[in-house]
Each structure stands twice: as C-alpha cells, then as structure tokens.
Amino acid sequence: MKITRITTYRVPPRWMFLKIETDEGIVGWGEPVLEGRAKTVEAAVHEMSEYLIGQDPARINDLWQVLYRAGFYRGGGILMSAIAGIDQALWDIKGKALGVPVYQLLGGLVRDRVKTYSWVGGDRPADIIRDIQARVDVGFDTFKMNGCEELAVIDNSRAIDAAVRKVAEIREAFGNKIEFGLDFHGRVTAPMARVLIKELEPYRPLFIEEPVLAEQAEYYPKLAAQTHIPLAAGERMYSRFEFKNVLAAGGLSILQPDLSHAGGITECMKIASMAEAYDVALAPHCPLGPIALAACLQVDFVSWNAFIQEQSMGIHYNKGGEVLDYVLNKADFALENGHIKPFTKPGLGVELDEALIIERSKNAPDWRNPLWRHADGSVAEW
Ligand SMILES: O=C(O)C(=O)C[C@@H](O)[C@H](O)CO
Ligand SMILES: [Mg+2]
C-alpha cells in the first residue's frame, strides 16, 4: 500500500481534519491542530507530506521517526501537532486495513468503559452552579472549569477570595456528590499559585491543572510539597522528552498530553507508559473535535493508568461547530453517566461526514483566542 494524497480541511469551530489517501482506496483521518495556529500547522503538515507521498502507511514507527528527526529541528507545538494528526491518520489506515479498532493493535482493552468529564463555565465562569446542575441532570458527576480569572503577577486578597468563593459555592451546592478539576490555565504565577492552592485545599478539587505555566515546570515539585491536591499538566508539553524531565523532577500526579499536540497515538502511548512507571495517572487533554477524542479514547482503552478523559461536547469554545456535527456514527459516542464504551469499528472508530467537512471548510473561521490585558494595560494570560 502507498500513500497517494494528503488533504487538510480547516473547519468550524477551530479544528483541522487531515485526510490521507492510499493506492488501495483505504483512507485515514487525523486532527492536526494547535488552537489558534491552524494555518501554521496546516503549512507544517504539507511540508511534511514530502516525506509521506509514495511511502507505505503501515510503517508508522519509521514514518514517525522520519517526521520527527529528518528536519533537524524538532519538538514544539506546531511540528508535534502536525506529526500528531498524521500519526492518527496512519493508525486509522492500519486499523481499517486489518479490520480492527486501533486498541486491538495496541494490545487490547484494559477496561470496559472510559469515564469522561465535562467543561462548565466559560472563560470567566459565571452561572457555574446552573451549568453543573444541567450536566448532573444528564448523568455527569465530574467537571472542569477555569480556576480563576486573570491574576496579576502578585494579586490581592479580593482576587483570591473571588476564586475560592466560587469553589465554596460549588461544594455548598453539591457536597461531594460531584468532583471537579480547576484549570489555572496558565493564568497563575508561581507566587500566586502558592497562595491560591493553600486557600483551595479545604475544598478538595479533584486536581489543579496547569498550576503554573509549562515553562515554570520546576515549580511543580515545590507546589506539590505544600498541598494534598493532585497537580495536573501536559497540554502544553509536546513530546516524551519534555514529559521525561517533568516525571523525573516529580510534582505532577496527572499527565494530560494532548493527542493532537504531543505527536499522536505513537508518542502518547510512550508518555502513558512513562507515567505509569512513576505511578502518575493519565488524563489526555482534548478540547477538540471527534477525531482527536477518538485518538484519546484508543489510548485510554489500553492504558491502565488512564483515569478520566476530557471531551469538548458543550465546551464554551465550540461556537459554530460541535463534536458530533461531523460524525455519522454518533451513537458510538453516546455518553452513559459520563462514560463512553469502546468503539467497535476498524481504525479510530469515527465515520465522518466528508461532504459536510468539505462544505464547512469553504469558509472556516481562523479562530484566535482573545488577547487579555490587565487593568494597567499589560498583557494578561488568557
Ligand atoms: O481544555 C483545556 O484544558 C484548556 O486549557 C483549553 C485550552 O487548551 C484551549 O483549547 C486553548 O485554546
Ligand atoms: Mg487546560
């Protein structure tokens, strides 16, 4: 079998789908995207296609190493997202060629269903109680929300109290019938993380995500030493070589590699195994579309230390497009009390509405996250 063509489709709300065609008629799909940099990743995918056209798609490991090493420069969000989507599509082809779901090629199921969580609240969580109740009513019991609004490098007690009050209200309304992760979203500096985590300790969030920015990873063990709350990170780390350093230094209880940013299934399987060796849990990051989610689930189905999966149905970013819009086999993505069952179809398990993808790609928005500024005019972390 030989790869014959690579096509990319940027689609609403902010995703990009990749189609790899072969001379035997089998097609694989992937989702190479870095939110807000879709066009840059698209250029990277097409630059990399020079290494792929005419090649045997079955040689996923060799193609992955070529894409990672052949260009001399490596790593980072753009290149590793391009590789991620290509890798997903190659696994999709291999599963379809052999007539089995990808997880069968990775050693088979380690669990019968995967627990997911739902985002609630938006960039500035308001009406959070109402949002949670709406999802509790349909069976969810685990959620994630932004842990705070923008914070200054050193902020005041009012800002800290506002963040803590929201969490206190959630616990007051729902007790321990629900769990929630708090995503600091990189908005919190190391000094403020110490203060905010201390004040949040009594409310026992399930985890605190990106307690500091990935470039401040040396603070993970220091922050972990002051709290019992599990710390999580990973969406802005792009290869096993970055996760290696974080695992060796300690501090993270949960790794959140993004299957569309960290090199795809091939790379994230290695990251999952490394995490297990350090007794660290896996919770793949996925605020993206259906192909990214399917790739995450294939890894969750075979990774013992995977404990929960992010999915973006109803997330505040999905304006103009929802996860299942492009999916024909919607029933396979059914959530029963927040859990999803293993896919049965070959490959990644997603059957796509290609006509709709092509149609919506004709005027896809070039999504950007907002540029926030503090009251003094300085740039704020969004
Ligand atoms: O889902 C998460 O955990 C996020 O932090 C969302 C963030 O990754 C946005 O997708 C960036 O545009
Ligand atoms: Mg996050």
mmCIF file of C-alpha atoms and ligand atoms in Angstrom, residues 14 35 117 119 144 183 185 209-210 235 285-288 310 315 317 367 369 382, ligand 1:
data_model
loop_
_atom_site.group_PDB
_atom_site.id
_atom_site.type_symbol
_atom_site.label_atom_id
_atom_site.label_comp_id
_atom_site.label_asym_id
_atom_site.label_seq_id
_atom_site.Cartn_x
_atom_site.Cartn_y
_atom_site.Cartn_z
ATOM 1 C CA ARG A 14 -11.474 25.919 15.314
ATOM 2 C CA GLU A 35 -5.856 26.034 18.624
ATOM 3 C CA TYR A 117 -15.591 14.947 32.309
ATOM 4 C CA TRP A 119 -16.305 21.582 30.966
ATOM 5 C CA LYS A 144 -13.615 21.056 34.904
ATOM 6 C CA ASP A 183 -7.786 24.695 35.430
ATOM 7 C CA HIS A 185 -4.943 27.757 32.596
ATOM 8 C CA GLU A 209 -4.446 21.834 36.170
ATOM 9 C CA GLU A 210 -1.530 23.907 34.872
ATOM 10 C CA GLU A 235 -1.471 20.228 27.239
ATOM 11 C CA HIS A 285 -6.318 16.715 27.162
ATOM 12 C CA CYS A 286 -8.981 17.117 24.489
ATOM 13 C CA PRO A 287 -10.914 20.381 23.961
ATOM 14 C CA LEU A 288 -11.024 19.498 20.271
ATOM 15 C CA GLU A 310 -11.662 15.354 28.651
ATOM 16 C CA ILE A 315 -17.453 23.469 25.779
ATOM 17 C CA TYR A 317 -15.053 27.224 22.608
ATOM 18 C CA TRP A 367 -10.052 31.181 15.266
ATOM 19 C CA ASN A 369 -8.066 33.091 21.497
ATOM 20 C CA TRP A 382 -5.880 34.127 28.940
HETATM 21 O O1 LIG B 1 -9.233 22.146 27.768
HETATM 22 C C1 LIG B 1 -8.345 22.662 28.480
HETATM 23 O O2 LIG B 1 -7.831 22.140 29.490
HETATM 24 C C2 LIG B 1 -7.855 24.002 28.142
HETATM 25 O O3 LIG B 1 -6.975 24.524 28.821
HETATM 26 C C3 LIG B 1 -8.380 24.690 26.924
HETATM 27 C C4 LIG B 1 -7.244 25.212 26.111
HETATM 28 O O4 LIG B 1 -6.415 24.142 25.828
HETATM 29 C C5 LIG B 1 -7.777 25.846 24.833
HETATM 30 O O5 LIG B 1 -8.212 24.818 23.930
HETATM 31 C C6 LIG B 1 -6.711 26.677 24.191
HETATM 32 O O6 LIG B 1 -7.232 27.310 23.027
#
